[in-house]
Structure formats: structure tokens, C-alpha cells
Amino acid sequence: MTATVYTGGRIFTAGAEPWAEALVVDGQTVVFAGDTARATAAAGPDAATIDLDGRLLLPGFTDAHTHLVMMGEALGRVGLTDARTLEEIQERLRTARAAKPGAARLLGRGWLFDSVPGGVPTAAMVDAAVADVPVYLDANDYHSCWLNSAALAEVGITRETPDPLGGRIGRDADGEPDGMLYETAAQAHAWAFLAEQTDDADRDAAVERTLAAYAATGVTGAVDMAFDELGLAAFRRAAERRGGRLPLRVAAHWFVENTGDEAANLAQVARAVELAETVRSPWLRIVGIKLVVDGVIDACTAAMRHPYSDGSNAEPIWPLADMKPVVAAADAAGLQVALHAIGDLASDIALDALEHAAEANGSRARRHRIEHLEYAAPGTAERMARLGVTASMQPVHADPAIFDNWAAMLGDERVDRAFAWPEYVAAGALLAFSTDAPTAPHEALPNMYIAATRRSALDGSFAPRHPQFALPLEQALAHATRDAAASVGDGATRGRLEAGLAADFAIVDVDPFTAGAESLLTARVVRTVVAGEIAYDAGGL
């Protein structure tokens, strides 16, 4: 096979020598990264040469926390994140309804609490825009769902409907459902119902949208954080359509719901163990389990040590007594455990559960992880480093344009410790960056802009928030490539551009190290390569 030499631009390897003049690829593998003279010799006389013409070449991004089928579904729904008033939300719903008058229902996603008067959405607000068909609107964080009256009726929610374990049905002063479903109430009612209305063709279309979107933005690997039977089947079909491979390396965590019954919870772990043994190709594999320990700060459902500004607090969705046997069983089976913990109480008990598993199962190599860590108390990073627990965090969630409601819900000095990424680096914990799509935009480059500046990628009029927590761009890129791959055990095979590792990389049309971080907002990926094969090509090379 003829080797290819990439030269003439900046090459970020994320390796021991982070910068190279040239990269040599042969087949699926990087064979050399370094100076041009030695690259030419390593490539041989018949090598092809690609002139980067000043562009940036870097390892492919691994989105270390995402929801692949949900992302594809979201890409087909009405986007509301940048609708900053109720009137604008309502107008978009009217426009979408007029565009598809025959649709049985209207689906939207991404709205923000601070875009709604008082931060209190109601069914009547949606009814004012669209009342003739059911409307389901997922919040930006995907921990709440906003329904109109027709949707409440469609899923059968009445004043007698009880709150599920770990969730809440919003109610007005008279006890009537007000249109809001929080946490597991959204899962049990809105999302479960919508899943029943979705067939394999719909899921296949969603998967194809996700694969195309990631390829076009330089993402070569992804870690799904809520895989289930339907998602697994959809990705198996996607691989079959391509002769067994995918344009994306997918590592998935099996979603484990807290049923309140230990035997039922452990049965879900047993299914994950079975799949981890049987679903293990280079393109699709089950690596662990995912537990949602708490909710989100924006809806006051994250579990905090101290109350929110309104005096309320939230109980964990997974109390420690329920979590311990599940985490210990997964750890004993060699699965990676990923624990969603946004509040400081949630991260405390998540680490308690991981510590219990280590004590129960003995000393051995393990790399568990905590997802989000939006507010963590002092000392959390150091404890994670001691336990070898990865901090999986999302710069895009710190975008100043969506921060005001988050800050208002806490309302005290805790706001000053929001998304404190450098603490984990300083403590020696592995820090892996991701987007948590579709709770946030999936594009990697704007995510890196927020990481490096703490400015908004959504609205440049916002001032930076907590600029002291910004990371140098080189570090941010390493956390989104090298460390994100390492977070699922792939550090020895991909995530860096070094000899013997996978030829997974992206080429960006500008070099932000010379053009400035602002260029990340308009930069575009011109080519994405996965295992030496072109997954996306915009032309021009």
C-alpha cells in the first residue's frame, strides 16, 4: 500500500512531541510524525504527498459523552436554544406547524429556562402557539420535557398520575399538571411514549444524521452515555449497511435505570456484562454502564450539599444504598462505571460508591468516571485523582449565554466554582472533554473555543464567565482528543498521532494558533479520516 505524507501546515499530535512538520500514514496506521526530512524517508519514494497549505491537522476528536440516537433525532426537530424569549419560541413553533400541517405532533428541543417568563414554562404557553396537535419540547439539558395540553392528554397525565421514583410532574396551585415533566417523569411518560411512536426506519435515519454530522466536524470517536436495545440494534444495522464498519468508533455505556428493586437493577448490569462480551468490534462495543445519580442545576434537580437560592433541594435519583450493589457488580465484571453527577452531594456519593466497589473487589486496574461535575466542592478533584476516576466534562455547558439561570439557581459563592476544569488537571485526574450532544451543539471546534476562552460560542455579546478557568488551546485540544480516547481505555491505540497508532485525524481550514481562538467559531473541517479512510471530504486538498 502506498504511504501518504501530509505536510505544509501545523500538525498537532497530542503526543510526547506535540508538534510535527509532517505526518506519514500507511493503510490504517500512522507510521511517522516529525520533521519533513525523516517523514520523506519513512514514507518511501512512491509516497503521495498532500500539501496542507497552512491548515491545521490534529487527531480526530472523541466526543467522550454523547447520546447518538438522541442527537440524530434532535437534528430533525425544531431548534430552540437561541430563541431567547417566549414570543420567539412560540413563533418558531407556529412556523414549524405551518410547514408540516399534516404532522401528527410537533417536536422541539433545546429551550432554556431563562427564555421563559419567571423560568416557569406552562402548557398554556405552548397552547397559545400550537394547540391542535401534541407538542413535546425537550429542555436544553434533556432533563425536562415541556408539553402542551394535547400532549398531556396523549400520554394520559392527570392530577391523579403519581410522580415516578426520581422524577416529578409539574403541577399548578390546584394540583393540575402544568405541562412540565422533570427527570424520570420525562423518561417514563414523554420519552417512553415517543419511543413507541418511532420505528426502525426513524432510528436508522437518526443514526445516519449523527454519523454525517460527526464526520463533518472532525469527530472520529464517540462515547454514548445511554445505550439501550433500540440504539444497539440501530447501530448494528448501520454497520451492516457498510460491510461491518462505521465512520465513527463507538464505545457505549448501557443505561441502568433505578427501579427501586435491587434484583431488577442487577439484572440490567448482567445484560451489560453479556453485551460487553459479545459486542466488541473496533467500531461498536459496550464498555460499561451509566447511572444518572442526580438531575441538573437549571431545574433545581441536581443533588446539592446545601439548598438552592429558593430554599429547595433535590434527593439523588440513585441513593447510595441503591447504587452500591450496582456499581460493585459492574466493577467486579470489569465494566467501566459512568456516573452522572452535577451537584456536589451527587459527586460525593458517586465517589463513595466507587470507593466501596474498590474495597469490595480488591486492587486492580480500573478507570471509572464521573460525568459533568458542574459544581463540585473543594477536594473533589483530589479525591478523584487518588481513586483514578476520570473527570468527564463539557466546555459547551459553561457557555455564558446559557449560564444566567444556572447561576441564579445557586445564588451564592458556589457560582464562583462553576466548571472548574483546571482543578482536575492540577490534581492529576484525567480530564476528558465532550459535548453531551444533543443537550448542546455537537460541533467540536466551538466547544474548544469555550474551553480556551470561557466566552460564548452562541452569542458574542456575553462577557467571559470565570476566565480564570480557561485552558490553553493546546491543552483543551488534548483533553478532547488524547484524553477523551484514553477515557474509554483507548489511549494505547488512538487519540494521538504517533507511530503505530490509528490514522484517525481531521484537517481544519484555518490554524487557530496563528489566526487566534476566535477563528474556531468560523473554522471548518475540510477532511476527516478514520482508520486511514476518508470519512468526510469538503474538497480543496
C-alpha positions as a Python dict, from the first residue, in 0.01 Angstrom:
ca = {
    (1, 'M'): (0, 0, 0),
    (2, 'T'): (131, 347, -87),
    (3, 'A'): (201, 578, 206),
    (4, 'T'): (77, 936, 217),
    (5, 'V'): (271, 1231, 356),
    (6, 'Y'): (84, 1530, 498),
    (7, 'T'): (300, 1841, 522),
    (8, 'G'): (292, 2217, 475),
    (9, 'G'): (82, 2305, 780),
    (10, 'R'): (76, 2279, 1155),
    (11, 'I'): (34, 1921, 1284),
    (12, 'F'): (-77, 1875, 1644),
    (13, 'T'): (-2, 1521, 1758),
    (14, 'A'): (-124, 1542, 2123),
    (15, 'G'): (170, 1313, 2193),
    (16, 'A'): (500, 1333, 2376),
    (17, 'E'): (623, 1563, 2098),
    (18, 'P'): (305, 1765, 2048),
    (19, 'W'): (400, 1928, 1718),
    (20, 'A'): (524, 1785, 1390),
    (21, 'E'): (613, 1916, 1046),
    (22, 'A'): (485, 1610, 865),
    (23, 'L'): (267, 1305, 915),
    (24, 'V'): (302, 974, 732),
    (25, 'V'): (3, 741, 703),
    (26, 'D'): (17, 390, 558),
    (27, 'G'): (-311, 199, 548),
    (28, 'Q'): (-497, 235, 876),
    (29, 'T'): (-193, 345, 1074),
    (30, 'V'): (31, 641, 1142),
    (31, 'V'): (389, 536, 1065),
    (32, 'F'): (570, 861, 1142),
    (33, 'A'): (513, 1209, 1284),
    (34, 'G'): (802, 1452, 1297),
    (35, 'D'): (1031, 1654, 1074),
    (36, 'T'): (984, 1661, 698),
    (37, 'A'): (1316, 1502, 606),
    (38, 'R'): (1263, 1191, 817),
    (39, 'A'): (898, 1175, 711),
    (40, 'T'): (1002, 1162, 347),
    (41, 'A'): (1246, 882, 420),
    (42, 'A'): (988, 688, 624),
    (43, 'A'): (725, 721, 350),
    (44, 'G'): (943, 585, 69),
    (45, 'P'): (990, 704, -289),
    (46, 'D'): (641, 613, -408),
    (47, 'A'): (454, 805, -138),
    (48, 'A'): (179, 1050, -221),
    (49, 'T'): (207, 1400, -75),
    (50, 'I'): (-75, 1625, 44),
    (51, 'D'): (6, 1991, 98),
    (52, 'L'): (-188, 2126, 396),
    (53, 'D'): (-132, 2481, 272),
    (54, 'G'): (-118, 2627, 622),
    (55, 'R'): (-412, 2430, 761),
    (56, 'L'): (-419, 2255, 1098),
    (57, 'L'): (-410, 1874, 1116),
    (58, 'L'): (-493, 1721, 1453),
    (59, 'P'): (-609, 1388, 1600),
    (60, 'G'): (-977, 1317, 1544),
    (61, 'F'): (-1197, 1436, 1827),
    (62, 'T'): (-1358, 1181, 2054),
    (63, 'D'): (-1686, 1310, 2191),
    (64, 'A'): (-1642, 1144, 2528),
    (65, 'H'): (-2003, 1192, 2640),
    (66, 'T'): (-2284, 1199, 2387),
    (67, 'H'): (-2621, 1043, 2304),
    (68, 'L'): (-2600, 922, 1949),
    (69, 'V'): (-2957, 830, 1857),
    (70, 'M'): (-3099, 1125, 2051),
    (71, 'M'): (-2858, 1354, 1871),
    (72, 'G'): (-2979, 1235, 1533),
    (73, 'E'): (-3340, 1274, 1643),
    (74, 'A'): (-3267, 1625, 1771),
    (75, 'L'): (-3114, 1727, 1440),
    (76, 'G'): (-3457, 1666, 1288),
    (77, 'R'): (-3651, 1874, 1546),
    (78, 'V'): (-3727, 2243, 1595),
    (79, 'G'): (-3419, 2408, 1748),
    (80, 'L'): (-3496, 2650, 2032),
    (81, 'T'): (-3166, 2712, 2211),
    (82, 'D'): (-3113, 3056, 2057),
    (83, 'A'): (-3478, 3156, 2096),
    (84, 'R'): (-3430, 3392, 2390),
    (85, 'T'): (-3792, 3496, 2455),
    (86, 'L'): (-4122, 3314, 2490),
    (87, 'E'): (-4251, 3503, 2188),
    (88, 'E'): (-3967, 3376, 1973),
    (89, 'I'): (-4023, 3019, 2095),
    (90, 'Q'): (-4392, 3047, 2011),
    (91, 'E'): (-4321, 3192, 1667),
    (92, 'R'): (-4085, 2907, 1580),
    (93, 'L'): (-4348, 2656, 1685),
    (94, 'R'): (-4612, 2828, 1471),
    (95, 'T'): (-4374, 2833, 1174),
    (96, 'A'): (-4285, 2465, 1216),
    (97, 'R'): (-4651, 2369, 1244),
    (98, 'A'): (-4739, 2564, 930),
    (99, 'A'): (-4455, 2394, 742),
    (100, 'K'): (-4591, 2046, 825),
    (101, 'P'): (-4968, 2080, 863),
    (102, 'G'): (-5019, 1704, 830),
    (103, 'A'): (-4781, 1606, 1111),
    (104, 'A'): (-4937, 1413, 1399),
    (105, 'R'): (-4732, 1600, 1659),
    (106, 'L'): (-4462, 1869, 1686),
    (107, 'L'): (-4123, 1801, 1845),
    (108, 'G'): (-3870, 2062, 1955),
    (109, 'R'): (-3555, 2074, 2160),
    (110, 'G'): (-3304, 2296, 2332),
    (111, 'W'): (-3513, 2564, 2507),
    (112, 'L'): (-3365, 2745, 2807),
    (113, 'F'): (-3542, 2815, 3136),
    (114, 'D'): (-3433, 3179, 3134),
    (115, 'S'): (-3606, 3229, 2799),
    (116, 'V'): (-3942, 3170, 2970),
    (117, 'P'): (-4109, 3430, 3197),
    (118, 'G'): (-4012, 3356, 3554),
    (119, 'G'): (-3837, 3040, 3440),
    (120, 'V'): (-4170, 2858, 3476),
    (121, 'P'): (-4294, 2702, 3148),
    (122, 'T'): (-4661, 2604, 3127),
    (123, 'A'): (-4874, 2409, 2884),
    (124, 'A'): (-5082, 2721, 2822),
    (125, 'M'): (-4776, 2899, 2681),
    (126, 'V'): (-4735, 2631, 2415),
    (127, 'D'): (-5111, 2608, 2358),
    (128, 'A'): (-5103, 2976, 2261),
    (129, 'A'): (-4880, 2883, 1965),
    (130, 'V'): (-4989, 2527, 1876),
    (131, 'A'): (-5292, 2364, 2035),
    (132, 'D'): (-5430, 2137, 1763),
    (133, 'V'): (-5161, 1866, 1792),
    (134, 'P'): (-4947, 1739, 2079),
    (135, 'V'): (-4622, 1933, 2129),
    (136, 'Y'): (-4317, 1792, 2311),
    (137, 'L'): (-4022, 2022, 2378),
    (138, 'D'): (-3705, 1883, 2534),
    (139, 'A'): (-3510, 2125, 2754),
    (140, 'N'): (-3157, 2217, 2660),
    (141, 'D'): (-3020, 1981, 2927),
    (142, 'Y'): (-3256, 1696, 2828),
    (143, 'H'): (-3361, 1650, 3189),
    (144, 'S'): (-3705, 1807, 3146),
    (145, 'C'): (-3978, 1800, 2884),
    (146, 'W'): (-4235, 2076, 2824),
    (147, 'L'): (-4573, 1959, 2691),
    (148, 'N'): (-4882, 2136, 2568),
    (149, 'S'): (-5230, 2033, 2680),
    (150, 'A'): (-5277, 1796, 2386),
    (151, 'A'): (-4953, 1616, 2472),
    (152, 'L'): (-5051, 1581, 2839),
    (153, 'A'): (-5374, 1422, 2724),
    (154, 'E'): (-5195, 1200, 2471),
    (155, 'V'): (-4967, 1046, 2734),
    (156, 'G'): (-5250, 1023, 2985),
    (157, 'I'): (-5118, 1250, 3259),
    (158, 'T'): (-5386, 1375, 3500),
    (159, 'R'): (-5386, 1515, 3852),
    (160, 'E'): (-5405, 1154, 3979),
    (161, 'T'): (-5086, 1047, 3799),
    (162, 'P'): (-4820, 985, 4067),
    (163, 'D'): (-4465, 1114, 4048),
    (164, 'P'): (-4221, 836, 3950),
    (165, 'L'): (-3914, 748, 4153),
    (166, 'G'): (-3653, 1014, 4086),
    (167, 'G'): (-3884, 1249, 3896),
    (168, 'R'): (-4167, 1499, 3925),
    (169, 'I'): (-4474, 1605, 3730),
    (170, 'G'): (-4509, 1982, 3745),
    (171, 'R'): (-4840, 2094, 3893),
    (172, 'D'): (-5019, 2426, 3935),
    (173, 'A'): (-5159, 2563, 4261),
    (174, 'D'): (-5471, 2349, 4218),
    (175, 'G'): (-5271, 2028, 4168),
    (176, 'E'): (-5335, 2005, 3795),
    (177, 'P'): (-5044, 1906, 3563),
    (178, 'D'): (-4885, 2228, 3437),
    (179, 'G'): (-4704, 2087, 3131),
    (180, 'M'): (-4360, 2023, 3282),
    (181, 'L'): (-4207, 1679, 3335),
    (182, 'Y'): (-3884, 1664, 3533),
    (183, 'E'): (-3616, 1393, 3527),
    (184, 'T'): (-3764, 1038, 3530),
    (185, 'A'): (-4113, 1177, 3475),
    (186, 'A'): (-3997, 1291, 3131),
    (187, 'Q'): (-3841, 949, 3069),
    (188, 'A'): (-4139, 749, 3190),
    (189, 'H'): (-4409, 947, 3014),
    (190, 'A'): (-4298, 1169, 2725),
    (191, 'W'): (-3989, 987, 2603),
    (192, 'A'): (-4126, 638, 2654),
    (193, 'F'): (-4439, 733, 2462),
    (194, 'L'): (-4244, 894, 2178),
    (195, 'A'): (-4018, 589, 2157),
    (196, 'E'): (-4327, 376, 2096),
    (197, 'Q'): (-4419, 603, 1803),
    (198, 'T'): (-4073, 565, 1649),
    (199, 'D'): (-3988, 273, 1421),
    (200, 'D'): (-3661, 129, 1296),
    (201, 'A'): (-3667, 348, 986),
    (202, 'D'): (-3688, 659, 1206),
    (203, 'R'): (-3399, 541, 1422),
    (204, 'D'): (-3191, 448, 1117),
    (205, 'A'): (-3243, 798, 978),
    (206, 'A'): (-3138, 947, 1312),
    (207, 'V'): (-2820, 737, 1319),
    (208, 'E'): (-2731, 844, 966),
    (209, 'R'): (-2778, 1211, 1059),
    (210, 'T'): (-2547, 1165, 1357),
    (211, 'L'): (-2277, 984, 1160),
    (212, 'A'): (-2280, 1250, 887),
    (213, 'A'): (-2277, 1537, 1136),
    (214, 'Y'): (-1986, 1399, 1335),
    (215, 'A'): (-1779, 1319, 1027),
    (216, 'A'): (-1826, 1675, 901),
    (217, 'T'): (-1696, 1817, 1229),
    (218, 'G'): (-1381, 1609, 1274),
    (219, 'V'): (-1516, 1360, 1527),
    (220, 'T'): (-1375, 1010, 1481),
    (221, 'G'): (-1485, 850, 1809),
    (222, 'A'): (-1781, 882, 2042),
    (223, 'V'): (-1884, 751, 2383),
    (224, 'D'): (-2258, 701, 2408),
    (225, 'M'): (-2394, 751, 2758),
    (226, 'A'): (-2740, 597, 2738),
    (227, 'F'): (-2729, 297, 2507),
    (228, 'D'): (-3028, 66, 2505),
    (229, 'E'): (-3160, -225, 2298),
    (230, 'L'): (-3309, 0, 2030),
    (231, 'G'): (-2992, 207, 1993),
    (232, 'L'): (-2775, -103, 1979),
    (233, 'A'): (-2991, -254, 1706),
    (234, 'A'): (-2984, 71, 1507),
    (235, 'F'): (-2605, 91, 1515),
    (236, 'R'): (-2570, -275, 1427),
    (237, 'R'): (-2784, -209, 1121),
    (238, 'A'): (-2572, 95, 1032),
    (239, 'A'): (-2259, -120, 1045),
    (240, 'E'): (-2423, -392, 835),
    (241, 'R'): (-2509, -135, 570),
    (242, 'R'): (-2137, -55, 549),
    (243, 'G'): (-1997, -406, 542),
    (244, 'G'): (-1930, -424, 915),
    (245, 'R'): (-1760, -92, 980),
    (246, 'L'): (-1867, 260, 1071),
    (247, 'P'): (-1721, 606, 1001),
    (248, 'L'): (-1707, 652, 1380),
    (249, 'R'): (-1562, 440, 1662),
    (250, 'V'): (-1846, 393, 1910),
    (251, 'A'): (-1792, 290, 2272),
    (252, 'A'): (-2120, 269, 2461),
    (253, 'H'): (-2236, 267, 2822),
    (254, 'W'): (-2551, 69, 2892),
    (255, 'F'): (-2813, 280, 3067),
    (256, 'V'): (-2919, 140, 3403),
    (257, 'E'): (-3241, 276, 3550),
    (258, 'N'): (-3302, 280, 3924),
    (259, 'T'): (-3616, 70, 3956),
    (260, 'G'): (-3605, 69, 4334),
    (261, 'D'): (-3560, -308, 4322),
    (262, 'E'): (-3206, -441, 4368),
    (263, 'A'): (-3264, -760, 4173),
    (264, 'A'): (-3406, -569, 3877),
    (265, 'N'): (-3118, -323, 3889),
    (266, 'L'): (-2862, -603, 3894),
    (267, 'A'): (-3038, -772, 3603),
    (268, 'Q'): (-2965, -461, 3396),
    (269, 'V'): (-2597, -489, 3490),
    (270, 'A'): (-2599, -855, 3389),
    (271, 'R'): (-2731, -758, 3046),
    (272, 'A'): (-2450, -505, 3010),
    (273, 'V'): (-2195, -773, 3103),
    (274, 'E'): (-2340, -1007, 2841),
    (275, 'L'): (-2324, -737, 2573),
    (276, 'A'): (-1972, -634, 2668),
    (277, 'E'): (-1863, -987, 2587),
    (278, 'T'): (-2047, -1010, 2255),
    (279, 'V'): (-2048, -653, 2115),
    (280, 'R'): (-1680, -575, 2081),
    (281, 'S'): (-1575, -479, 1730),
    (282, 'P'): (-1333, -191, 1657),
    (283, 'W'): (-1640, 10, 1550),
    (284, 'L'): (-1900, -74, 1812),
    (285, 'R'): (-1857, -205, 2161),
    (286, 'I'): (-2021, -195, 2504),
    (287, 'V'): (-1770, -81, 2764),
    (288, 'G'): (-1972, -11, 3076),
    (289, 'I'): (-2284, 113, 3247),
    (290, 'K'): (-2428, 459, 3304),
    (291, 'L'): (-2621, 574, 3611),
    (292, 'V'): (-2786, 917, 3644),
    (293, 'V'): (-2722, 997, 4010),
    (294, 'D'): (-2897, 1335, 4009),
    (295, 'G'): (-3057, 1595, 3784),
    (296, 'V'): (-2948, 1941, 3675),
    (297, 'I'): (-2891, 2274, 3845),
    (298, 'D'): (-3108, 2468, 3598),
    (299, 'A'): (-3419, 2280, 3714),
    (300, 'C'): (-3304, 2254, 4079),
    (301, 'T'): (-3294, 1874, 4047),
    (302, 'A'): (-2920, 1829, 4100),
    (303, 'A'): (-2842, 1695, 4449),
    (304, 'M'): (-2657, 1962, 4648),
    (305, 'R'): (-2498, 1967, 4992),
    (306, 'H'): (-2676, 2297, 5058),
    (307, 'P'): (-3012, 2426, 4928),
    (308, 'Y'): (-3075, 2631, 4617),
    (309, 'S'): (-3143, 3002, 4630),
    (310, 'D'): (-3517, 2935, 4668),
    (311, 'G'): (-3457, 2710, 4968),
    (312, 'S'): (-3535, 2385, 4784),
    (313, 'N'): (-3308, 2088, 4729),
    (314, 'A'): (-3326, 1755, 4548),
    (315, 'E'): (-3275, 1399, 4655),
    (316, 'P'): (-3043, 1177, 4449),
    (317, 'I'): (-3209, 964, 4182),
    (318, 'W'): (-2970, 689, 4294),
    (319, 'P'): (-2937, 693, 4674),
    (320, 'L'): (-2608, 546, 4790),
    (321, 'A'): (-2772, 230, 4927),
    (322, 'D'): (-2923, 157, 4584),
    (323, 'M'): (-2605, 249, 4397),
    (324, 'K'): (-2350, 44, 4592),
    (325, 'P'): (-2454, -306, 4478),
    (326, 'V'): (-2493, -198, 4116),
    (327, 'V'): (-2155, -24, 4099),
    (328, 'A'): (-1983, -309, 4281),
    (329, 'A'): (-2133, -569, 4045),
    (330, 'A'): (-2027, -374, 3735),
    (331, 'D'): (-1679, -318, 3874),
    (332, 'A'): (-1643, -688, 3959),
    (333, 'A'): (-1731, -773, 3598),
    (334, 'G'): (-1467, -536, 3462),
    (335, 'L'): (-1716, -283, 3326),
    (336, 'Q'): (-1646, 87, 3331),
    (337, 'V'): (-1889, 277, 3552),
    (338, 'A'): (-2000, 623, 3441),
    (339, 'L'): (-2194, 826, 3697),
    (340, 'H'): (-2382, 1142, 3605),
    (341, 'A'): (-2322, 1378, 3900),
    (342, 'I'): (-2382, 1750, 3858),
    (343, 'G'): (-2431, 1858, 4221),
    (344, 'D'): (-2169, 1828, 4494),
    (345, 'L'): (-2376, 1587, 4702),
    (346, 'A'): (-2414, 1365, 4395),
    (347, 'S'): (-2041, 1361, 4327),
    (348, 'D'): (-1977, 1280, 4694),
    (349, 'I'): (-2199, 971, 4694),
    (350, 'A'): (-2080, 870, 4347),
    (351, 'L'): (-1724, 858, 4479),
    (352, 'D'): (-1846, 676, 4790),
    (353, 'A'): (-1995, 407, 4565),
    (354, 'L'): (-1677, 377, 4359),
    (355, 'E'): (-1468, 358, 4675),
    (356, 'H'): (-1696, 84, 4808),
    (357, 'A'): (-1654, -114, 4485),
    (358, 'A'): (-1275, -90, 4507),
    (359, 'E'): (-1283, -213, 4866),
    (360, 'A'): (-1522, -496, 4782),
    (361, 'N'): (-1342, -618, 4471),
    (362, 'G'): (-979, -556, 4559),
    (363, 'S'): (-694, -372, 4399),
    (364, 'R'): (-667, -388, 4020),
    (365, 'A'): (-657, -158, 3720),
    (366, 'R'): (-984, 31, 3679),
    (367, 'R'): (-1084, 359, 3517),
    (368, 'H'): (-1430, 471, 3623),
    (369, 'R'): (-1565, 817, 3552),
    (370, 'I'): (-1793, 1092, 3677),
    (371, 'E'): (-1989, 1288, 3420),
    (372, 'H'): (-2040, 1666, 3425),
    (373, 'L'): (-1919, 1780, 3773),
    (374, 'E'): (-2070, 2123, 3710),
    (375, 'Y'): (-2038, 2218, 4075),
    (376, 'A'): (-1806, 2010, 4291),
    (377, 'A'): (-1687, 2100, 4639),
    (378, 'P'): (-1319, 2168, 4713),
    (379, 'G'): (-1126, 1844, 4749),
    (380, 'T'): (-1334, 1652, 4494),
    (381, 'A'): (-1067, 1668, 4223),
    (382, 'E'): (-800, 1538, 4461),
    (383, 'R'): (-1022, 1252, 4574),
    (384, 'M'): (-1092, 1158, 4212),
    (385, 'A'): (-721, 1159, 4133),
    (386, 'R'): (-649, 927, 4426),
    (387, 'L'): (-917, 685, 4308),
    (388, 'G'): (-814, 705, 3941),
    (389, 'V'): (-1155, 843, 3839),
    (390, 'T'): (-1188, 1040, 3515),
    (391, 'A'): (-1349, 1384, 3514),
    (392, 'S'): (-1575, 1385, 3206),
    (393, 'M'): (-1678, 1748, 3143),
    (394, 'Q'): (-1837, 1961, 2873),
    (395, 'P'): (-1699, 2310, 2800),
    (396, 'V'): (-2010, 2394, 2598),
    (397, 'H'): (-2219, 2372, 2916),
    (398, 'A'): (-2021, 2667, 3052),
    (399, 'D'): (-2123, 2893, 2762),
    (400, 'P'): (-2203, 3235, 2919),
    (401, 'A'): (-2515, 3265, 2703),
    (402, 'I'): (-2680, 2980, 2897),
    (403, 'F'): (-2523, 3049, 3235),
    (404, 'D'): (-2751, 3309, 3399),
    (405, 'N'): (-3024, 3068, 3507),
    (406, 'W'): (-2764, 2822, 3635),
    (407, 'A'): (-2610, 3096, 3850),
    (408, 'A'): (-2947, 3222, 3973),
    (409, 'M'): (-3050, 2878, 4096),
    (410, 'L'): (-2744, 2862, 4326),
    (411, 'G'): (-2725, 3232, 4401),
    (412, 'D'): (-2420, 3229, 4627),
    (413, 'E'): (-2045, 3176, 4633),
    (414, 'R'): (-2088, 2835, 4470),
    (415, 'V'): (-2132, 3017, 4139),
    (416, 'D'): (-1765, 3115, 4154),
    (417, 'R'): (-1660, 2749, 4130),
    (418, 'A'): (-1859, 2660, 3819),
    (419, 'F'): (-1697, 2419, 3573),
    (420, 'A'): (-1354, 2437, 3737),
    (421, 'W'): (-1160, 2230, 3482),
    (422, 'P'): (-807, 2330, 3588),
    (423, 'E'): (-863, 2183, 3935),
    (424, 'Y'): (-878, 1833, 3789),
    (425, 'V'): (-565, 1888, 3580),
    (426, 'A'): (-377, 2023, 3882),
    (427, 'A'): (-491, 1731, 4098),
    (428, 'G'): (-368, 1478, 3840),
    (429, 'A'): (-710, 1339, 3740),
    (430, 'L'): (-771, 1251, 3376),
    (431, 'L'): (-988, 1524, 3221),
    (432, 'A'): (-1190, 1426, 2913),
    (433, 'F'): (-1385, 1685, 2715),
    (434, 'S'): (-1710, 1626, 2526),
    (435, 'T'): (-2033, 1799, 2421),
    (436, 'D'): (-2316, 1587, 2569),
    (437, 'A'): (-2499, 1630, 2240),
    (438, 'P'): (-2787, 1688, 2195),
    (439, 'T'): (-2800, 1884, 2523),
    (440, 'A'): (-2557, 2117, 2347),
    (441, 'P'): (-2424, 2168, 1994),
    (442, 'H'): (-2218, 1871, 1875),
    (443, 'E'): (-1953, 2072, 1687),
    (444, 'A'): (-1608, 2023, 1838),
    (445, 'L'): (-1441, 2349, 1734),
    (446, 'P'): (-1679, 2592, 1910),
    (447, 'N'): (-1654, 2364, 2215),
    (448, 'M'): (-1278, 2423, 2209),
    (449, 'Y'): (-1334, 2798, 2178),
    (450, 'I'): (-1531, 2798, 2505),
    (451, 'A'): (-1268, 2581, 2674),
    (452, 'A'): (-989, 2818, 2573),
    (453, 'T'): (-1167, 3148, 2639),
    (454, 'R'): (-1473, 3093, 2865),
    (455, 'R'): (-1655, 3314, 2615),
    (456, 'S'): (-1983, 3232, 2441),
    (457, 'A'): (-1996, 3043, 2113),
    (458, 'L'): (-2369, 3120, 2091),
    (459, 'D'): (-2371, 3497, 2146),
    (460, 'G'): (-2057, 3709, 2137),
    (461, 'S'): (-2220, 3991, 2333),
    (462, 'F'): (-2179, 3799, 2659),
    (463, 'A'): (-1872, 3870, 2869),
    (464, 'P'): (-1647, 3578, 2965),
    (465, 'R'): (-1752, 3389, 3277),
    (466, 'H'): (-1477, 3263, 3506),
    (467, 'P'): (-1190, 3331, 3263),
    (468, 'Q'): (-953, 3202, 3531),
    (469, 'F'): (-1078, 2853, 3446),
    (470, 'A'): (-995, 2880, 3074),
    (471, 'L'): (-731, 2636, 2948),
    (472, 'P'): (-460, 2697, 2688),
    (473, 'L'): (-588, 2584, 2348),
    (474, 'E'): (-325, 2312, 2319),
    (475, 'Q'): (-440, 2162, 2650),
    (476, 'A'): (-807, 2188, 2553),
    (477, 'L'): (-743, 2002, 2228),
    (478, 'A'): (-553, 1730, 2413),
    (479, 'H'): (-843, 1679, 2655),
    (480, 'A'): (-1082, 1643, 2359),
    (481, 'T'): (-862, 1404, 2159),
    (482, 'R'): (-592, 1215, 2351),
    (483, 'D'): (-761, 1217, 2692),
    (484, 'A'): (-1111, 1158, 2556),
    (485, 'A'): (-986, 845, 2380),
    (486, 'A'): (-800, 736, 2694),
    (487, 'S'): (-1116, 780, 2899),
    (488, 'V'): (-1256, 458, 2748),
    (489, 'G'): (-930, 267, 2751),
    (490, 'D'): (-812, 353, 2400),
    (491, 'G'): (-508, 556, 2495),
    (492, 'A'): (-265, 298, 2356),
    (493, 'T'): (-432, 272, 2017),
    (494, 'R'): (-574, 610, 1917),
    (495, 'G'): (-619, 973, 2021),
    (496, 'R'): (-262, 1073, 1937),
    (497, 'L'): (-74, 1093, 1608),
    (498, 'E'): (226, 875, 1678),
    (499, 'A'): (382, 577, 1503),
    (500, 'G'): (174, 264, 1542),
    (501, 'L'): (-148, 437, 1639),
    (502, 'A'): (-468, 462, 1437),
    (503, 'A'): (-477, 708, 1148),
    (504, 'D'): (-778, 896, 1286),
    (505, 'F'): (-745, 1269, 1222),
    (506, 'A'): (-909, 1586, 1099),
    (507, 'I'): (-788, 1878, 890),
    (508, 'V'): (-919, 2225, 972),
    (509, 'D'): (-925, 2505, 715),
    (510, 'V'): (-750, 2757, 943),
    (511, 'D'): (-482, 2736, 1208),
    (512, 'P'): (-627, 2888, 1527),
    (513, 'F'): (-281, 2902, 1683),
    (514, 'T'): (-189, 3171, 1432),
    (515, 'A'): (-536, 3308, 1346),
    (516, 'G'): (-647, 3327, 1710),
    (517, 'A'): (-907, 3143, 1914),
    (518, 'E'): (-1188, 3349, 1759),
    (519, 'S'): (-1124, 3165, 1431),
    (520, 'L'): (-1262, 2847, 1591),
    (521, 'L'): (-1612, 2997, 1560),
    (522, 'T'): (-1593, 3008, 1181),
    (523, 'A'): (-1335, 2736, 1112),
    (524, 'R'): (-1449, 2432, 916),
    (525, 'V'): (-1321, 2077, 891),
    (526, 'V'): (-1219, 2004, 533),
    (527, 'R'): (-1133, 1637, 578),
    (528, 'T'): (-1192, 1368, 838),
    (529, 'V'): (-1001, 1040, 821),
    (530, 'V'): (-1089, 729, 1023),
    (531, 'A'): (-858, 427, 1016),
    (532, 'G'): (-686, 574, 712),
    (533, 'E'): (-1007, 610, 510),
    (534, 'I'): (-1173, 940, 426),
    (535, 'A'): (-1500, 972, 620),
    (536, 'Y'): (-1568, 1330, 512),
    (537, 'D'): (-1416, 1549, 243),
    (538, 'A'): (-1522, 1906, 171),
    (539, 'G'): (-1272, 1931, -114),
    (540, 'G'): (-977, 2161, -160),
    (541, 'L'): (-694, 1926, -66),
}
